[in-house]
Amino acid sequence: MTATTEINNIISEENLVYKKTSVLLDNEMHYCPGCTHGVIHKVIAEVIEEMDIQDKTIGVSPVGCSVLAYNYLDIDWQQAAHGRAPALATATARLMPDKYVFTYQGDGDLASIGCAEIIHACNRGENIVVVFVNNAIYGMTGGQMAPTTLDGQVTATSPYGRDCGSTGAPMKISEMVSLLPGTRFVTRQSAETAGAVRKLKKAIRKGFENTREKKGLSFIEIVGTCSSGWKLSPTQSNEWMKENMFPYYPLGTLKDE
Amino acid sequence: MGDVRLMKGNEVIAEAAIRCGCDGYFGYPITPQSEIMETLMIRRPEEETGMVVLQAESEVAAINMVYGGASCGKKVMTSSSSPGISLKAEGITYLAGAELPALIVNIVRGGPGLGTIQPAQSDYFQAVKGGGHGDYKLIVLAPASVQEMNDFVDLGFELSFKYLNPAMILSDGVIGQMMEKVELADYKPRWTDEEIEKISGSWATNGKKAGSERNISTSLDLDSAKQEVFNHKLQAKYRAMEENDVRYEKFECDDAEYLFVAYGSSARICQKSVELAREKGIKVGLLRPITLFPYPTKQIQEMLGQVKGILSVEMSAGQMVEDVRLAVNGKVPVEHFGRYGGIIPTPEEVVEALEEKILGK
Amino acid sequence: MTEEIIIAGFGGQGVLSMGKILAYSGIMQDQEVSWMPSYGPEMRGGTANVTVILSDDRISSPVLKKFDTAIILNQQSMDKFESDIKPGGTLLYDPNGITRHPERDDINIYKIPGAALAAEMGNPKTFNMIILGGFLNVKPIVKIENVKKGLEKSLPERHHKLIPLNIEAIQKGIDSVETVVAL
Ligand SMILES: Cc1ncc(C[n+]2csc(CCOP(=O)(O)OP(=O)(O)O)c2C)c(N)n1
Ligand code: SF4
Ligand SMILES: [Mg+2]
């Protein structure tokens, strides 16, 4: 028996333990090794497939490393200007109330330039899902300080460590939006282990189910890594995240109504 | 005769939007155009036609809601006045870059900065030459009456869907705040999902159909070679607009020896100036560009065998006059007369300016 | 026929709505009309004015410097607009609160005690209709029946019961004009 025939024998329906969802396209991802964006994309794609809503889902991509998210998920997409995704999603959801609309935004996009848009979309309780990827940095532009950057964290624009005295404290956006009556489900998740990914998937599924039930806005924050921006290896990044990010941004559900 | 009313230009914009089957309006209050959203809120079109009306948290949000709605193949619009349009500039260039149809109304006030709330035409450059970044053009319609405020809402949508390009109604507080007799359009139903599929199915992001390509609404292409090809396509579209959709009106031009060029409220003032000047024996006519882009360049050139001088009249320090000069290319004297900062010129002043700047030469 | 009118007084005197009713009356007799108000902060408590044009032809400029008729209801407006009336034109004013009366001798000047008559009618809100009546005496450019139709069209249904009072006030105005200078 040659090696190839041996492999071919293994590839058979009854031996299948995992199949990549077809909602996730085969395009090669541009993300750095270890980047959390890729995992999150896969989770969203799986939820879309499992809920059978591929033909009814519209994604709104941000400006940030995930600007090209539309290359990876086989659904209709709108590409927003920096920070404005919640405004696009607002109109899209209101004009097509039977559709599933989600924004996918980084922390610079959502918590800095797009702060007004997200707060007001939350406050109005738009019937959308917000996927908020908090990696405590501006990944795309080369690792500058974000509103979520931790106290003392070194970035390209806080080379001596973030000075909260002059730049303000890292913003806890999930806590902020959970205070608004318009949000129905606010949770903070991560994606660094298989267990975390399973929990994340549950949360994203809940978000889309809320959309189906017209419950209002579901806000899902994911604490993630940016190894390029943080200048650490993927493994070191996960360690750094657990040590520094999780204490300040505790995981768990803040609101579920 | 249809439904004839006495209405303000701003109110008519709202009424025309409902009647032409607009799907959504997103705005933020600013004088002198707040009546547009106020009228919509009073009219409750949600109940009548299903049109969505939403007060956004800012002009930035409003124009991006328009981007979202337009991406769905819906007829959506926003309105504002000068400072708000500056904020919308980002969204406007994204609309142009993503080739999305939408209607933007600018009821111009005097600037720069917070300026004044009185009428002005000092945003011509912003509307016609850019405003936002990149090589893009808006279709710009300049109504000169309340009736045209009504008519141009439907026309603006028609042209913006024809070319897949945002269109702007560029007006000011004179036309916006003034009441005139207006014959309202008949109601057109909003497009059904099937109609949207037929009209915009090839690009609208309203859910990927099984078996067909997904749609992506974006203005991004990181590959410069492709971006250049795309820009060629945009330019070809703008040339087609110049070929097919220039609109203008001539007034007393047959025997004219001199010419006013003016748009919008200035054109109304100049009509009176034509009357006053002709009483004095000065044979002057008026050419009124209705589309500011595409501009009636050829039509101005056609007058050159006949007229000895041109006065461009606008409520600005001299913006449109540059396009008149480009058309004329030095063949006859072209001068500018304007009042600005919110001051409206009187018809008498315009005649004096003609005598001084053109006849005096 | 083209009649170019400025109506000017204090905010709250019903200047704008008087102009609107006049314009609506013009529409009722198939004329072209325009109504161009001054707007903005100056309206709040200060002076208010509106240019109303009625014409059988297409109207050119809605913004004017010279008027066929000026209807003047306070001193500031007298100071501002007396000189803007075309020679041979008409000035109609309420002498209430006027300290400097018009001085021109090349126009027709009429007085109407609008404020006094409104007090007499026991309803200060009739003031602007009394003034409108005065104008229609001097320049009968719209028929009373068209004013009535204009009122019906411009007032919301729930205010239609006020139309007879308005017509009465207009009639009172028509009967109460005093000629100061007639050319
Ligand atoms: C108006 C505007 N300002 C600035 C930029 C540049 N810019 C692109 S992405 C970005 C920050 C992205 O950071 P984040 O949202 O955290 O996303 P990440 O890349 O970290 O996923 C900035 C400032 C832009 N594209 N548009
Ligand atoms: S720069 Fe950071 S956020 Fe961007 S792809 Fe790389 S790791 Fe991910
Ligand atoms: Mg980031």
PDB file of C-alpha atoms in Angstrom, chain B residues 1 3-6 8 31-32 117-119 173-174 177-181 249 268-269 271-272 275 288 344-348, chain C residues 4 16 19-20 23-24 27 30-37 39-42 58-66 86 153:
ATOM      1  CA  MET B   1     -54.522  70.390 -12.382  1.00  0.00           C
ATOM      2  CA  ASP B   3     -52.726  68.827  -5.988  1.00  0.00           C
ATOM      3  CA  VAL B   4     -51.819  72.543  -5.914  1.00  0.00           C
ATOM      4  CA  ARG B   5     -50.543  73.996  -2.649  1.00  0.00           C
ATOM      5  CA  LEU B   6     -48.714  76.968  -1.209  1.00  0.00           C
ATOM      6  CA  LYS B   8     -42.149  76.193   1.575  1.00  0.00           C
ATOM      7  CA  THR B  31     -31.014  75.794  10.087  1.00  0.00           C
ATOM      8  CA  PRO B  32     -32.219  76.675   7.475  1.00  0.00           C
ATOM      9  CA  ILE B 117     -27.937  81.001   8.854  1.00  0.00           C
ATOM     10  CA  GLN B 118     -28.826  83.301   5.973  1.00  0.00           C
ATOM     11  CA  PRO B 119     -28.799  82.083   2.354  1.00  0.00           C
ATOM     12  CA  GLY B 173     -32.467  79.478   2.333  1.00  0.00           C
ATOM     13  CA  VAL B 174     -34.217  81.646  -0.256  1.00  0.00           C
ATOM     14  CA  GLN B 177     -37.760  79.145   3.273  1.00  0.00           C
ATOM     15  CA  MET B 178     -39.876  80.697   0.537  1.00  0.00           C
ATOM     16  CA  MET B 179     -43.436  79.625  -0.195  1.00  0.00           C
ATOM     17  CA  GLU B 180     -44.678  79.393  -3.738  1.00  0.00           C
ATOM     18  CA  LYS B 181     -47.443  77.707  -5.603  1.00  0.00           C
ATOM     19  CA  GLU B 249     -32.744  77.246 -19.157  1.00  0.00           C
ATOM     20  CA  ARG B 268     -34.457  84.328 -10.030  1.00  0.00           C
ATOM     21  CA  ILE B 269     -32.931  87.646  -9.025  1.00  0.00           C
ATOM     22  CA  GLN B 271     -34.583  87.398 -14.206  1.00  0.00           C
ATOM     23  CA  LYS B 272     -35.770  90.576 -12.571  1.00  0.00           C
ATOM     24  CA  GLU B 275     -36.441  93.020 -16.957  1.00  0.00           C
ATOM     25  CA  ARG B 288     -29.445  79.376 -15.950  1.00  0.00           C
ATOM     26  CA  ILE B 344     -28.878  88.529  -0.985  1.00  0.00           C
ATOM     27  CA  PRO B 345     -28.153  90.887  -3.902  1.00  0.00           C
ATOM     28  CA  THR B 346     -31.009  93.032  -5.136  1.00  0.00           C
ATOM     29  CA  PRO B 347     -32.003  92.968  -8.821  1.00  0.00           C
ATOM     30  CA  GLU B 348     -31.016  96.660  -9.023  1.00  0.00           C
TER      31      GLU B 348
ATOM     32  CA  GLU C   4     -45.018  93.315  -5.301  1.00  0.00           C
ATOM     33  CA  LEU C  16     -46.257  86.160   8.043  1.00  0.00           C
ATOM     34  CA  GLY C  19     -48.907  87.278   3.760  1.00  0.00           C
ATOM     35  CA  LYS C  20     -49.669  83.604   3.538  1.00  0.00           C
ATOM     36  CA  ALA C  23     -50.713  84.378  -1.309  1.00  0.00           C
ATOM     37  CA  TYR C  24     -53.224  81.562  -0.934  1.00  0.00           C
ATOM     38  CA  ILE C  27     -53.598  80.796  -5.907  1.00  0.00           C
ATOM     39  CA  ASP C  30     -55.086  81.019 -10.561  1.00  0.00           C
ATOM     40  CA  GLN C  31     -52.246  83.460 -10.091  1.00  0.00           C
ATOM     41  CA  GLU C  32     -48.571  82.810  -9.554  1.00  0.00           C
ATOM     42  CA  VAL C  33     -47.486  83.705  -6.022  1.00  0.00           C
ATOM     43  CA  SER C  34     -44.377  83.861  -3.885  1.00  0.00           C
ATOM     44  CA  TRP C  35     -43.937  84.452  -0.148  1.00  0.00           C
ATOM     45  CA  MET C  36     -40.431  85.175   1.032  1.00  0.00           C
ATOM     46  CA  PRO C  37     -39.974  85.797   4.759  1.00  0.00           C
ATOM     47  CA  TYR C  39     -36.013  84.332   8.892  1.00  0.00           C
ATOM     48  CA  GLY C  40     -33.621  83.563  11.683  1.00  0.00           C
ATOM     49  CA  PRO C  41     -32.880  85.079  15.071  1.00  0.00           C
ATOM     50  CA  GLU C  42     -34.165  88.484  14.033  1.00  0.00           C
ATOM     51  CA  ARG C  58     -44.193  83.705 -13.954  1.00  0.00           C
ATOM     52  CA  ILE C  59     -42.592  85.513 -11.021  1.00  0.00           C
ATOM     53  CA  SER C  60     -38.978  86.563 -11.425  1.00  0.00           C
ATOM     54  CA  SER C  61     -37.192  87.534  -8.228  1.00  0.00           C
ATOM     55  CA  PRO C  62     -38.865  86.647  -4.933  1.00  0.00           C
ATOM     56  CA  VAL C  63     -36.369  88.997  -3.271  1.00  0.00           C
ATOM     57  CA  LEU C  64     -36.903  92.652  -4.043  1.00  0.00           C
ATOM     58  CA  LYS C  65     -35.561  96.090  -3.291  1.00  0.00           C
ATOM     59  CA  LYS C  66     -38.502  98.107  -4.647  1.00  0.00           C
ATOM     60  CA  LYS C  86     -41.742 102.681  -6.100  1.00  0.00           C
ATOM     61  CA  LYS C 153     -57.132  75.943   2.364  1.00  0.00           C
TER      62      LYS C 153
END
